Each structure stands twice: as structure tokens, then as C-alpha cells.
Short mmCIF file of C-alpha atoms in Angstrom, two decimals:
data_model
loop_
_atom_site.label_atom_id
_atom_site.label_comp_id
_atom_site.label_asym_id
_atom_site.label_seq_id
_atom_site.Cartn_x
_atom_site.Cartn_y
_atom_site.Cartn_z
CA MET Q 1029 131.92 93.17 -172.24
CA LYS Q 1030 133.02 91.73 -168.91
CA LEU Q 1031 130.21 89.15 -169.09
CA ARG Q 1032 131.27 88.17 -172.60
CA THR Q 1033 134.90 87.79 -171.45
CA LEU Q 1034 133.78 85.73 -168.46
CA LEU Q 1035 131.65 83.40 -170.61
CA LEU Q 1036 134.53 83.01 -173.08
CA SER Q 1037 136.86 82.10 -170.22
CA ILE Q 1038 134.40 79.54 -168.84
CA PHE Q 1039 133.93 77.98 -172.31
CA THR Q 1040 137.72 77.80 -172.78
CA LEU Q 1041 138.12 76.19 -169.34
CA ILE Q 1042 135.43 73.59 -170.11
CA LEU Q 1043 136.90 72.86 -173.53
CA PHE Q 1044 140.41 72.23 -172.22
CA SER Q 1045 139.12 70.39 -169.14
CA VAL Q 1046 137.60 67.59 -171.25
CA PRO Q 1047 139.68 64.47 -170.45
CA CYS Q 1048 141.96 63.07 -173.10
CA LEU Q 1049 139.63 60.02 -173.26
CA ALA Q 1050 137.32 62.05 -175.51
CA GLN Q 1051 140.16 62.17 -178.07
CA GLU Q 1052 140.78 58.43 -177.96
CA LYS Q 1053 139.82 56.37 -181.01
CA ILE Q 1054 139.39 52.72 -180.12
CA GLY Q 1055 139.25 49.78 -182.52
CA ILE Q 1056 137.70 46.45 -181.45
CA VAL Q 1057 138.58 43.44 -183.61
CA PRO Q 1058 136.88 40.01 -183.82
CA PHE Q 1059 137.70 37.63 -180.97
CA LYS Q 1060 139.17 34.17 -181.28
CA VAL Q 1061 136.85 31.43 -180.05
CA PHE Q 1062 138.09 28.06 -178.81
CA GLY Q 1063 135.19 25.70 -178.28
CA PRO Q 1064 132.39 23.75 -179.98
CA TYR Q 1065 130.50 24.86 -183.08
CA GLU Q 1066 127.59 26.41 -181.19
CA VAL Q 1067 129.76 29.11 -179.55
CA GLN Q 1068 131.62 30.23 -182.69
CA TYR Q 1069 129.20 33.14 -183.19
CA LEU Q 1070 130.87 34.80 -180.18
CA LYS Q 1071 133.70 35.94 -182.48
CA GLU Q 1072 131.43 38.80 -183.47
CA ALA Q 1073 129.27 38.89 -180.34
CA PHE Q 1074 131.92 39.92 -177.81
CA PRO Q 1075 133.11 42.94 -179.82
CA GLU Q 1076 129.45 44.00 -180.07
CA MET Q 1077 129.01 43.63 -176.29
CA LEU Q 1078 132.14 45.64 -175.53
CA TYR Q 1079 131.13 48.29 -178.05
CA SER Q 1080 127.71 48.77 -176.44
CA ARG Q 1081 129.14 48.94 -172.91
CA LEU Q 1082 132.23 51.13 -173.35
CA PRO Q 1083 131.35 54.82 -172.69
CA LEU Q 1084 133.65 56.09 -175.46
CA TYR Q 1085 132.73 58.64 -178.09
CA GLN Q 1086 135.10 57.39 -180.80
CA LYS Q 1087 134.99 53.61 -181.05
CA GLU Q 1088 134.55 51.23 -183.93
CA ILE Q 1089 134.25 47.50 -184.53
CA ILE Q 1090 136.85 46.45 -187.08
CA ARG Q 1091 135.45 43.71 -189.27
CA LYS Q 1092 137.58 40.79 -190.40
CA GLU Q 1093 137.67 42.04 -193.98
CA GLN Q 1094 138.77 45.52 -192.87
CA LEU Q 1095 141.55 44.03 -190.78
CA LYS Q 1096 142.80 41.97 -193.72
CA ASP Q 1097 142.83 45.04 -195.97
CA ILE Q 1098 144.77 47.13 -193.44
CA LEU Q 1099 147.38 44.41 -192.84
CA LYS Q 1100 147.53 43.29 -196.48
CA GLY Q 1101 151.04 42.22 -197.45
CA TYR Q 1102 152.17 42.15 -193.84
CA GLU Q 1103 152.81 38.52 -192.95
CA THR Q 1104 153.04 37.62 -189.26
CA LYS Q 1105 151.05 35.49 -186.84
CA ASP Q 1106 152.23 37.32 -183.73
CA GLU Q 1107 149.28 39.23 -182.27
CA LEU Q 1108 151.42 41.91 -180.61
CA THR Q 1109 153.31 42.64 -183.84
CA GLN Q 1110 150.03 42.72 -185.78
CA ALA Q 1111 148.43 45.08 -183.27
CA LYS Q 1112 151.43 47.46 -183.35
CA ARG Q 1113 151.35 47.46 -187.15
CA PHE Q 1114 147.60 48.15 -187.13
CA LEU Q 1115 148.08 51.22 -184.90
CA GLU Q 1116 150.97 52.45 -187.07
CA LEU Q 1117 148.86 52.33 -190.23
CA THR Q 1118 145.69 53.87 -188.78
CA ASP Q 1119 144.63 56.83 -186.64
CA TYR Q 1120 143.40 54.54 -183.84
CA THR Q 1121 144.96 55.22 -180.44
CA ALA Q 1122 144.25 51.77 -179.02
CA VAL Q 1123 143.07 48.36 -180.21
CA ILE Q 1124 141.13 45.74 -178.22
CA LEU Q 1125 141.25 42.04 -179.02
CA GLY Q 1126 140.70 38.83 -177.12
CA SER Q 1127 139.66 35.21 -176.99
CA PHE Q 1128 136.84 33.12 -175.53
CA THR Q 1129 137.46 29.53 -174.42
CA LYS Q 1130 134.91 26.86 -173.50
CA LEU Q 1131 136.08 23.48 -172.23
CA ASP Q 1132 133.26 21.36 -170.78
CA ASP Q 1133 131.67 23.57 -168.09
CA ALA Q 1134 134.69 25.86 -167.72
CA ILE Q 1135 134.63 29.11 -169.70
CA SER Q 1136 137.06 32.03 -169.79
CA LEU Q 1137 137.41 35.38 -171.49
CA ASP Q 1138 140.82 36.95 -172.19
CA VAL Q 1139 140.87 40.58 -173.32
CA LYS Q 1140 144.01 42.46 -174.38
CA ILE Q 1141 144.49 46.17 -175.09
CA LEU Q 1142 147.40 47.81 -176.87
CA LYS Q 1143 147.84 51.57 -176.79
CA LYS Q 1144 149.72 53.33 -179.57
CA GLY Q 1145 153.36 53.52 -178.56
CA ALA Q 1146 153.10 50.80 -175.91
CA THR Q 1147 155.47 47.84 -176.01
CA SER Q 1148 153.07 45.20 -174.61
CA PHE Q 1149 149.41 44.34 -174.15
CA LYS Q 1150 147.41 45.17 -171.04
CA PRO Q 1151 145.59 41.89 -170.18
CA PHE Q 1152 142.21 41.35 -168.51
CA TYR Q 1153 140.81 37.95 -167.58
CA ILE Q 1154 137.50 36.39 -166.45
CA SER Q 1155 136.87 32.71 -165.72
CA THR Q 1156 133.77 30.94 -164.42
CA ASP Q 1157 131.56 27.89 -164.97
CA LYS Q 1158 128.38 29.71 -166.08
CA GLU Q 1159 127.80 31.94 -169.08
CA SER Q 1160 125.39 34.14 -167.12
CA LYS Q 1161 128.09 34.78 -164.50
CA LEU Q 1162 130.51 35.70 -167.25
CA LEU Q 1163 128.09 38.22 -168.68
CA SER Q 1164 127.41 39.76 -165.29
CA ALA Q 1165 131.16 40.38 -164.95
CA LEU Q 1166 131.29 42.19 -168.30
CA GLU Q 1167 130.20 45.44 -166.63
CA ASP Q 1168 133.23 45.31 -164.31
CA LEU Q 1169 135.43 44.36 -167.26
CA THR Q 1170 134.38 47.37 -169.34
CA SER Q 1171 134.72 49.67 -166.32
CA ASN Q 1172 138.33 48.52 -165.90
CA ILE Q 1173 139.05 48.88 -169.63
CA ASN Q 1174 137.64 52.41 -169.52
CA ALA Q 1175 139.77 53.22 -166.46
CA TYR Q 1176 142.92 51.85 -168.11
CA LEU Q 1177 142.39 54.03 -171.18
CA GLN Q 1178 142.22 57.03 -168.83
CA GLY Q 1179 145.46 56.03 -167.13
CA LYS Q 1180 143.82 54.99 -163.88
CA GLU Q 1181 144.53 51.97 -161.67
CA VAL Q 1182 142.78 48.81 -162.83
CA GLN Q 1183 142.10 45.20 -161.86
CA GLU Q 1184 143.38 42.66 -164.39
CA LYS Q 1185 141.54 39.60 -163.06
CA ILE Q 1186 137.84 40.38 -162.93
CA ALA Q 1187 136.08 38.72 -160.01
CA VAL Q 1188 132.85 36.81 -160.66
CA LYS Q 1189 130.35 37.78 -158.01
CA GLU Q 1190 128.30 35.08 -156.32
CA VAL Q 1191 124.84 36.02 -155.10
CA GLU Q 1192 123.53 34.14 -152.11
CA LYS Q 1193 119.99 32.90 -152.48
CA PRO Q 1194 117.75 33.69 -149.49
CA ALA Q 1195 116.09 30.90 -147.52
CA TYR Q 1196 112.82 29.66 -149.04
CA GLU Q 1197 109.67 31.33 -147.83
CA PRO Q 1198 106.66 31.34 -150.16
CA SER Q 1199 104.99 34.68 -150.70
CA LYS Q 1200 101.26 35.22 -151.05
CA LYS Q 1201 101.66 35.10 -154.82
CA GLU Q 1202 103.63 31.85 -154.88
CA PHE Q 1203 102.56 28.24 -155.23
CA PRO Q 1204 103.78 26.60 -151.99
CA ARG Q 1205 106.57 24.10 -152.45
CA GLU Q 1206 105.73 20.63 -151.07
CA GLN Q 1207 108.94 18.70 -151.66
CA ILE Q 1208 112.07 18.21 -153.75
CA LEU Q 1209 112.85 14.70 -154.99
CA PRO Q 1210 116.38 13.87 -156.22
CA LEU Q 1211 117.08 12.02 -159.44
CA SER Q 1212 120.19 9.95 -160.06
CA PHE Q 1213 120.48 11.24 -163.65
CA LYS Q 1214 120.10 14.38 -165.71
CA PRO Q 1215 116.48 14.74 -166.94
CA ALA Q 1216 115.60 15.94 -170.44
CA GLY Q 1217 111.78 15.73 -170.40
CA MET Q 1218 108.93 14.73 -168.10
CA VAL Q 1219 105.21 13.90 -168.22
CA LEU Q 1220 102.58 12.51 -165.87
CA ALA Q 1221 100.85 9.54 -167.46
CA ASP Q 1222 98.71 6.54 -166.47
CA ILE Q 1223 100.87 3.92 -168.17
CA ASN Q 1224 99.35 0.87 -166.41
CA GLY Q 1225 95.67 1.77 -166.59
CA ASP Q 1226 95.08 1.91 -162.83
CA GLY Q 1227 93.63 5.43 -162.92
CA LYS Q 1228 96.69 6.96 -161.26
CA GLU Q 1229 99.38 8.97 -162.98
CA GLU Q 1230 103.00 7.88 -162.83
CA ILE Q 1231 105.97 10.24 -163.26
CA ILE Q 1232 107.69 9.52 -166.57
CA VAL Q 1233 111.15 11.03 -166.99
CA ALA Q 1234 113.35 10.83 -170.07
CA SER Q 1235 117.10 11.31 -170.10
CA LYS Q 1236 119.14 11.34 -173.30
CA THR Q 1237 119.45 7.55 -173.10
CA ASP Q 1238 116.55 6.19 -171.02
CA ILE Q 1239 112.89 6.45 -170.17
CA LYS Q 1240 112.05 5.76 -166.53
CA ALA Q 1241 108.71 5.53 -164.73
CA PHE Q 1242 108.36 6.38 -161.02
CA GLU Q 1243 105.83 6.31 -158.24
CA ILE Q 1244 106.13 8.34 -155.04
CA VAL Q 1245 106.18 6.11 -151.96
CA ASP Q 1246 106.94 7.55 -148.50
CA ASN Q 1247 108.14 10.80 -150.13
CA LYS Q 1248 110.64 8.92 -152.30
CA LEU Q 1249 110.77 8.18 -156.01
CA ILE Q 1250 110.45 4.44 -156.61
CA GLU Q 1251 111.31 3.23 -160.11
CA ILE Q 1252 108.69 0.85 -161.52
CA ALA Q 1253 109.86 0.52 -165.12
CA SER Q 1254 112.62 1.67 -167.45
CA PHE Q 1255 113.79 1.36 -171.03
CA ASN Q 1256 117.05 2.21 -172.77
CA TYR Q 1257 116.21 3.66 -176.16
CA LYS Q 1258 118.66 3.86 -179.04
CA GLY Q 1259 118.97 5.63 -182.36
CA LEU Q 1260 117.46 8.98 -181.37
CA ASP Q 1261 118.84 12.25 -180.10
CA PHE Q 1262 116.21 13.42 -177.61
CA LEU Q 1263 113.93 16.35 -178.46
CA SER Q 1264 110.69 15.97 -176.51
CA LEU Q 1265 108.36 13.67 -174.57
CA ASP Q 1266 104.56 13.46 -174.58
CA TYR Q 1267 101.77 11.03 -173.71
CA GLY Q 1268 98.13 10.06 -174.19
CA ASP Q 1269 95.80 7.09 -174.73
CA PHE Q 1270 95.14 7.66 -178.42
CA ASN Q 1271 95.02 3.99 -179.38
CA LYS Q 1272 92.22 3.76 -176.77
CA ASN Q 1273 93.29 0.64 -174.93
CA GLY Q 1274 93.04 2.15 -171.43
CA ARG Q 1275 96.77 2.87 -171.00
CA ASP Q 1276 98.69 6.00 -171.94
CA GLU Q 1277 101.32 5.65 -174.64
CA ILE Q 1278 104.61 7.53 -174.38
CA TYR Q 1279 105.67 9.57 -177.42
CA LEU Q 1280 109.44 10.08 -177.69
CA VAL Q 1281 110.52 12.57 -180.37
CA GLY Q 1282 114.14 12.69 -181.53
CA LEU Q 1283 116.53 13.05 -184.43
CA ASN Q 1284 118.51 10.46 -186.33
CA ASN Q 1285 120.99 11.97 -188.82
CA GLU Q 1286 118.95 15.19 -188.94
CA GLU Q 1287 115.76 13.29 -189.70
CA VAL Q 1288 112.94 13.46 -187.16
CA PHE Q 1289 111.20 10.36 -185.77
CA THR Q 1290 108.63 9.76 -183.06
CA HIS Q 1291 108.82 6.40 -181.32
CA VAL Q 1292 105.74 5.30 -179.41
CA TYR Q 1293 106.10 3.09 -176.32
CA GLU Q 1294 103.65 1.29 -174.10
CA LEU Q 1295 104.10 -0.45 -170.78
CA GLN Q 1296 103.75 -4.21 -171.11
CA ASN Q 1297 104.78 -6.60 -168.30
CA LYS Q 1298 106.70 -3.85 -166.44
CA SER Q 1299 108.75 -2.96 -169.51
CA PHE Q 1300 108.34 -0.35 -172.23
CA ILE Q 1301 107.72 -1.82 -175.68
CA LYS Q 1302 107.86 0.20 -178.90
CA ILE Q 1303 104.50 -0.24 -180.63
CA THR Q 1304 104.96 2.03 -183.66
CA GLU Q 1305 106.90 4.98 -185.07
CA ILE Q 1306 106.33 7.84 -187.49
CA GLY Q 1307 108.67 10.26 -189.25
CA TRP Q 1308 106.93 13.34 -187.83
CA TYR Q 1309 107.25 15.68 -184.86
CA ILE Q 1310 104.41 14.77 -182.50
CA ARG Q 1311 102.88 16.86 -179.74
CA VAL Q 1312 99.71 16.57 -177.70
CA LEU Q 1313 97.84 19.88 -177.72
CA ASP Q 1314 94.92 20.84 -175.49
CA ILE Q 1315 92.62 22.51 -178.02
CA PRO Q 1316 89.53 24.51 -176.95
CA ASN Q 1317 86.32 22.51 -177.47
CA LYS Q 1318 88.38 19.42 -178.46
CA GLY Q 1319 90.55 18.66 -175.46
CA ARG Q 1320 93.84 16.75 -175.67
CA THR Q 1321 94.54 16.10 -179.34
CA LEU Q 1322 97.32 14.12 -181.01
CA THR Q 1323 98.99 16.43 -183.54
CA GLY Q 1324 102.00 16.26 -185.80
CA GLN Q 1325 104.11 18.20 -188.27
CA ARG Q 1326 106.59 17.07 -190.90
CA SER Q 1327 110.17 18.24 -191.28
CA SER Q 1328 111.46 19.49 -194.61
CA ILE Q 1329 114.73 19.14 -196.50
CA ASN Q 1330 115.99 22.63 -195.67
CA GLU Q 1331 113.92 23.54 -192.60
CA ALA Q 1332 113.29 21.94 -189.24
CA PHE Q 1333 109.51 22.15 -189.69
CA SER Q 1334 107.41 22.08 -192.83
CA GLY Q 1335 103.84 22.92 -193.67
CA ASP Q 1336 100.69 22.39 -191.65
CA VAL Q 1337 100.20 20.98 -188.19
CA TYR Q 1338 97.85 17.98 -188.59
CA THR Q 1339 95.59 16.09 -186.27
CA LEU Q 1340 96.67 12.45 -186.18
CA THR Q 1341 94.82 9.20 -185.63
CA TYR Q 1342 95.53 5.49 -185.11
CA LYS Q 1343 94.52 3.09 -187.86
CA ALA Q 1344 95.51 -0.59 -187.84
CA GLY Q 1345 98.25 0.15 -185.31
CA ASN Q 1346 99.76 2.97 -187.34
CA ILE Q 1347 99.63 6.74 -186.83
CA LEU Q 1348 98.20 8.60 -189.84
CA PRO Q 1349 97.42 12.28 -190.55
CA GLU Q 1350 93.75 13.28 -190.59
CA LYS Q 1351 93.45 16.98 -191.46
CA PRO Q 1352 95.31 20.26 -190.92
CA LEU Q 1353 94.45 22.31 -187.84
CA GLY Q 1354 94.21 25.39 -190.06
CA LEU Q 1355 97.05 27.33 -188.41
CA ILE Q 1356 99.39 29.85 -189.97
CA ARG Q 1357 102.00 27.76 -191.80
CA ASP Q 1358 105.09 29.57 -190.51
CA LEU Q 1359 104.50 28.35 -186.95
CA ASN Q 1360 106.00 25.11 -185.70
CA ILE Q 1361 104.35 22.62 -183.43
CA TYR Q 1362 106.65 23.44 -180.48
CA GLN Q 1363 105.83 27.16 -180.46
CA ILE Q 1364 102.10 26.98 -180.09
CA GLN Q 1365 99.20 26.47 -177.72
CA PRO Q 1366 95.64 26.99 -179.00
CA ILE Q 1367 93.65 29.06 -176.47
CA ARG Q 1368 90.32 30.78 -175.97
CA PHE Q 1369 90.91 34.55 -176.02
CA ARG Q 1370 88.05 37.04 -175.64
CA SER Q 1371 85.58 34.27 -176.59
CA LYS Q 1372 87.47 33.47 -179.81
CA ASP Q 1373 89.82 30.64 -180.77
CA MET Q 1374 93.36 31.97 -181.10
CA ILE Q 1375 96.97 30.83 -180.83
CA ALA Q 1376 99.42 31.62 -178.04
CA PHE Q 1377 102.96 31.17 -179.36
CA PHE Q 1378 106.60 31.96 -178.62
CA ASP Q 1379 108.70 33.77 -181.20
CA GLU Q 1380 112.43 33.11 -181.65
CA SER Q 1381 113.26 35.75 -179.01
CA ASP Q 1382 111.04 34.04 -176.39
CA TYR Q 1383 108.30 36.66 -176.46
CA LEU Q 1384 104.83 35.22 -175.91
CA LYS Q 1385 102.32 36.52 -178.45
CA ILE Q 1386 98.62 36.00 -179.13
CA MET Q 1387 97.63 35.67 -182.77
CA ASP Q 1388 94.24 35.36 -184.47
CA GLU Q 1389 93.39 32.88 -187.23
CA LYS Q 1390 94.43 35.38 -189.93
CA GLY Q 1391 97.91 35.80 -188.50
CA LYS Q 1392 97.35 39.20 -186.88
CA ILE Q 1393 99.23 39.70 -183.59
CA ILE Q 1394 96.68 40.78 -180.97
CA THR Q 1395 99.08 41.28 -178.07
CA ARG Q 1396 102.68 40.64 -177.07
CA LEU Q 1397 103.86 40.24 -173.51
CA LYS Q 1398 106.49 42.67 -172.26
CA ASP Q 1399 108.61 40.07 -170.44
CA ARG Q 1400 110.23 37.03 -172.02
CA TYR Q 1401 109.03 33.56 -171.06
CA ASP Q 1402 110.20 30.00 -171.60
CA GLY Q 1403 113.49 29.65 -173.42
CA SER Q 1404 114.93 26.33 -174.55
CA ILE Q 1405 118.45 25.02 -175.02
CA LEU Q 1406 116.96 22.20 -177.11
CA GLY Q 1407 116.50 22.72 -180.80
CA VAL Q 1408 117.10 21.51 -184.32
CA PHE Q 1409 120.02 22.48 -186.56
CA LYS Q 1410 118.69 22.26 -190.10
CA GLY Q 1411 118.73 24.46 -193.18
CA LEU Q 1412 120.81 27.63 -193.60
CA ASP Q 1413 120.35 31.08 -192.10
CA ASP Q 1414 121.14 34.46 -193.68
CA ASN Q 1415 124.85 33.95 -192.98
CA ARG Q 1416 124.86 30.57 -194.76
CA GLU Q 1417 125.34 28.79 -191.43
CA LYS Q 1418 123.18 25.96 -190.11
CA LYS Q 1419 119.91 27.39 -188.86
CA PHE Q 1420 118.91 26.68 -185.26
CA THR Q 1421 115.19 26.31 -184.50
CA PRO Q 1422 114.47 26.22 -180.74
CA LEU Q 1423 111.96 23.77 -179.26
CA HIS Q 1424 109.94 25.48 -176.55
CA THR Q 1425 108.61 23.59 -173.55
CA ARG Q 1426 104.90 22.98 -173.24
CA MET Q 1427 102.24 25.47 -172.16
CA PHE Q 1428 99.02 24.60 -170.34
CA ARG Q 1429 95.78 26.50 -170.74
CA ILE Q 1430 93.31 26.86 -167.86
CA GLU Q 1431 89.74 27.82 -168.74
CA ASP Q 1432 88.76 31.15 -167.17
CA LYS Q 1433 85.54 32.83 -168.36
CA ASP Q 1434 86.10 34.18 -171.89
CA THR Q 1435 89.93 34.10 -171.85
CA ASP Q 1436 92.11 31.17 -170.83
CA LYS Q 1437 94.87 31.50 -168.27
CA ILE Q 1438 98.28 30.17 -169.33
CA PHE Q 1439 100.81 28.13 -167.36
CA THR Q 1440 104.34 28.47 -168.70
CA ILE Q 1441 107.97 28.78 -167.57
CA LYS Q 1442 109.86 32.01 -167.06
CA LYS Q 1443 113.54 31.22 -167.41
CA GLU Q 1444 116.37 33.45 -166.28
CA GLY Q 1445 119.69 33.45 -168.07
CA THR Q 1446 121.27 34.61 -171.28
CA ARG Q 1447 119.62 35.13 -174.64
CA LEU Q 1448 122.54 36.50 -176.63
CA PHE Q 1449 121.48 34.87 -179.87
CA VAL Q 1450 118.95 32.23 -180.80
CA LYS Q 1451 121.79 29.75 -181.39
CA SER Q 1452 123.13 29.80 -177.88
CA LYS Q 1453 120.87 30.36 -174.92
CA GLY Q 1454 121.89 29.64 -171.37
CA PHE Q 1455 119.45 29.41 -168.48
CA ASP Q 1456 120.48 28.78 -164.89
CA ALA Q 1457 117.25 29.60 -163.03
CA GLY Q 1458 113.53 29.90 -163.61
CA LYS Q 1459 110.02 29.50 -162.27
CA VAL Q 1460 106.64 28.27 -163.42
CA VAL Q 1461 104.18 31.15 -163.79
CA LEU Q 1462 100.44 31.44 -164.23
CA LEU Q 1463 99.45 34.25 -166.59
CA LYS Q 1464 96.01 35.88 -166.41
CA PHE Q 1465 94.53 38.33 -168.92
CA ASP Q 1466 93.58 41.62 -167.23
CA GLY Q 1467 91.73 43.17 -170.17
CA ALA Q 1468 94.85 44.73 -171.68
CA SER Q 1469 97.53 42.04 -171.56
CA TYR Q 1470 98.60 38.89 -169.74
CA LYS Q 1471 100.11 39.49 -166.28
CA GLU Q 1472 101.63 37.09 -163.75
CA GLU Q 1473 98.96 36.04 -161.26
CA LEU Q 1474 100.93 33.35 -159.41
CA SER Q 1475 104.30 31.65 -159.70
CA THR Q 1476 106.52 29.09 -158.04
CA GLU Q 1477 109.65 30.21 -156.24
CA GLU Q 1478 112.67 30.84 -158.46
CA ILE Q 1479 114.44 27.51 -158.92
CA SER Q 1480 118.19 27.24 -159.45
CA GLY Q 1481 119.10 25.18 -162.50
CA TYR Q 1482 117.70 24.56 -165.95
CA LEU Q 1483 113.95 23.89 -165.92
CA CYS Q 1484 113.67 21.33 -168.70
CA ASP Q 1485 109.96 20.46 -168.36
CA PHE Q 1486 106.88 20.72 -166.15
CA ALA Q 1487 103.51 19.03 -165.75
CA LEU Q 1488 100.13 19.38 -164.03
CA ASP Q 1489 98.38 16.37 -162.57
CA LYS Q 1490 94.93 15.35 -163.84
CA LYS Q 1491 93.07 17.13 -161.09
CA HIS Q 1492 95.47 20.09 -161.30
CA GLU Q 1493 96.27 19.69 -157.61
CA LYS Q 1494 100.04 19.76 -158.04
CA ILE Q 1495 102.71 21.22 -160.30
CA TYR Q 1496 105.74 19.06 -161.13
CA VAL Q 1497 108.97 20.62 -162.43
CA SER Q 1498 111.99 18.65 -163.66
CA VAL Q 1499 115.28 20.47 -163.14
CA VAL Q 1500 118.94 20.02 -164.01
CA SER Q 1501 121.02 21.60 -161.26
CA GLU Q 1502 124.37 23.37 -161.59
CA VAL Q 1503 126.27 20.15 -160.97
CA ASP Q 1504 124.18 18.25 -163.55
CA GLU Q 1505 122.13 16.47 -160.91
CA GLY Q 1506 118.46 15.91 -161.54
CA LYS Q 1507 115.62 17.02 -159.29
CA ILE Q 1508 111.84 17.11 -159.35
CA TYR Q 1509 110.17 20.00 -157.54
CA ILE Q 1510 106.55 19.54 -156.49
CA PHE Q 1511 104.31 22.52 -155.72
CA LYS Q 1512 100.76 22.76 -154.47
CA ASN Q 1513 98.49 24.21 -157.15
CA LEU Q 1514 96.32 26.90 -155.53
CA LEU Q 1515 93.90 26.71 -158.48
CA LYS Q 1516 92.83 23.10 -157.95
#
């Protein structure tokens, strides 16, 4: 009897010792977003992020339609008056709302909380110049919101923490860095190509307005040719001597009023001359048993990419389709890299969430890597998604395959940053990695150091002695990192 009384007393003590926070019922409403079209999805995203991070038992995201129904017939544009009315009409004890603002590189997040019976909002504020920094501060934001709801002392302005990068020292699993070469512009794509037929590769870099060719002389980039192109919004850059005249052509892919075009340039008398164009996406793929192959894919009316990927050929100075590669039709030309896998021809490809997968010719997924790789801020807005908004199809950077017994190794980029939604990815660091199949899955065998900035492209020289990486730094300056390839 005494034991029963003791247990009952302990249970009663525990029950009435539970903090009042457990009785709170919190509503989170859609945020206001001030900024360009591509960040408007954050109206729903920030409530979702707060919901997942707040350690509250009773919490709910209030959809726009619900909010309209609750406040129906109550006309006011004042947020404080609306919030008070919302709490009067519902059993919620607090409501959270806010706004996100993006102006050029500056971004800020304002969050406001109103408790039932309070006369004013409790504000919280974060500002920074990088989306990834903003997201890292969300943990501190939600901790302060949680503390405020418990009546504890809080910090209204959330500090964005800066992490110092250690001095560079290559590890045993890193490709040694040889040098960093500055660019006077922001790069968008890069290839190594023999544009003058002398047997040596030049560095070809595209910005959103120009194509420039460089040689390295005395550890400096020396410009040898340039061209200002017009009428295209840049998507990708590639190269190859497919008209077989001894000089590599440069293939510039871009959009004009949502229609895709590839302009082909050749160096003539120290200037780039457009020699032809085609209304297709073009990419040069290194295909097992075929080598570097000129390929292309059409765009459709309601989708960025349409139908088969074709091999292409030159005839009478024009580029024409030959035959389909025989790939699964749902893949686009910027996702894929044909490889040799366990002595069979297969496809390595990135899905929309940046997971690298290996697929056989029937479309069966053989393996998927645990970590995410690549990640592109470039893409095509075309067609409509499930929400009847313009669909964004990302354009992944290139992969390189390296023959290795029965299964190819894969060079790709591992980018660090934010992958909130496919529409808006932000990457502020990354590294080039070499993936090797260990019998079960692909694992990182070697990598470069982690590079600060957006890695927009990379290339291997003909003899595979060096790795070149084009980078846009935090202050929008361009750089080219050069690493020694240990697999030469």
C-alpha cells in the first residue's frame, strides 16, 4: 500500500512538473518573400523549416487557405491586428510569422511571434550575404524561439557564425594543389581545347558575355583570343574536332527566349568565328568503346529536354543527327555519363536531388551513392510542375570516366551548400573527387582540397596530368585552381 502511494505521488509530481511549454499550441503561417521569382517558394519553405526544428509537441503549419477562412470577413492589413484576431478565434497560444528579403547578395530573415494576450510581437532577425550562412543560423533562431515560449531570456538578433578555414596542407588522399590563377571576370564554363592545332591545349573560359582563350606563361594567364557573343543566355561549354580539320571547335549552348541553340565557334586569325549553329543541346560524351562522341538532344514545347539523345555528325558544314544512343528517354543529356560497370555498358547519372546513380540499359537502378555530388545553379525554366509553376530542370556539370579494370572510376564535383528545393540551390564550397567502385558501391578514393566559392566547371588535360577547376569566389571574382593528378 505504501509502495502504491509512493508511486502515485511520484506520478503526480512528474505530471505537474511538465513545463507549460507542453501545453502550448503554436501556429506557423506562410512567410512574406521580397525578392526575385526564384526565391518565392520560400513562403512555404521557411514555415516547414521552423516546424521541423522546433521541439514542440503541439505545432501546426497554417496554410494560406486556412488563414483566409479563419479571418474571413475581417478586413485589415495590419499584421499585429490580424495575429491578435487569429489567436482570439482559435485555441492557438502563439502564432509565428515572418518575412524573407533578398536584395542582390544581401539576404535577411525577420521572424515575429505573438503570444495570446500580448500587446506586441517579439521580433527575431538574421542578416547575411550567403544562404548557407542563413540556414546555419536557423538552429540558433529556433533555440531562441523555443526559449521565448518558455519565458526565458532570448537574443533577438541572431549572430551568423564565421568559420575560419585552416591553412592549406594536402593530405595523403588529396590531389596536391599546384597554383591558383586569378581571372578578371566571373567564369560560367571552362574546357581545355587545342583551338589552333599546335598539339597543345589552351584554357577556354566562357563568361555570360564572352569566350576567352588563355595560355599559361610564367605562371600567369595570357589571353590569346576572345569573342563577345550575343543572343544567348549561357548554359554550357564543350569542345572537340568533329569537323576533322585539325582544330577543336568550341560548342556554346544557351537559350534565346526559352529556345535552345548551340553556336559553334572556331579560331581563325586569332579570333573566334561562328561556323554553324543548331537548335539542340549539345554535349561531348566519352562513351566506352567509342571515345569522345558529339551528342545532342532536342528541347520540347513543355519540357526542357525531349526524346532521345542522338549521336551527331558534320555534313556539308552542318550538324545533323545520326542515330539515338539507345538510352532511357526520361534522362537528359546533362545528367548522364556512359560508363563501363562490372564489364557491362551502363549509365552514371544524377537525379534531381543530386544523387549519383548507376542504371542498366533497361532502366534498373543498380546502385545509388549515399552522399550527394555535383549540384548546379544553372538550369532551364520550361514547362509546368505539379504546382502549375514553371518547372526548373538543373544542368549538371560534366563527369569524366577513367578506365579501371572492369569498372570505370568517375571524376565529379562534390559541392557543399544548400539544396532546399530543386528550384533554388546555393553552393559556396566544393571539391573535385575521384570515385572508385569497391565491389559494393562507389567510394571517394582521392579529392582536391575543399575550395571556397562556386565550382562552375572542371577539366582534365589530355594526358590527365592536371586537374583544372574554374571557381567563382564569394566576391564574384574568378579563379582557376590547378591540381596535380596523381593518376597520370
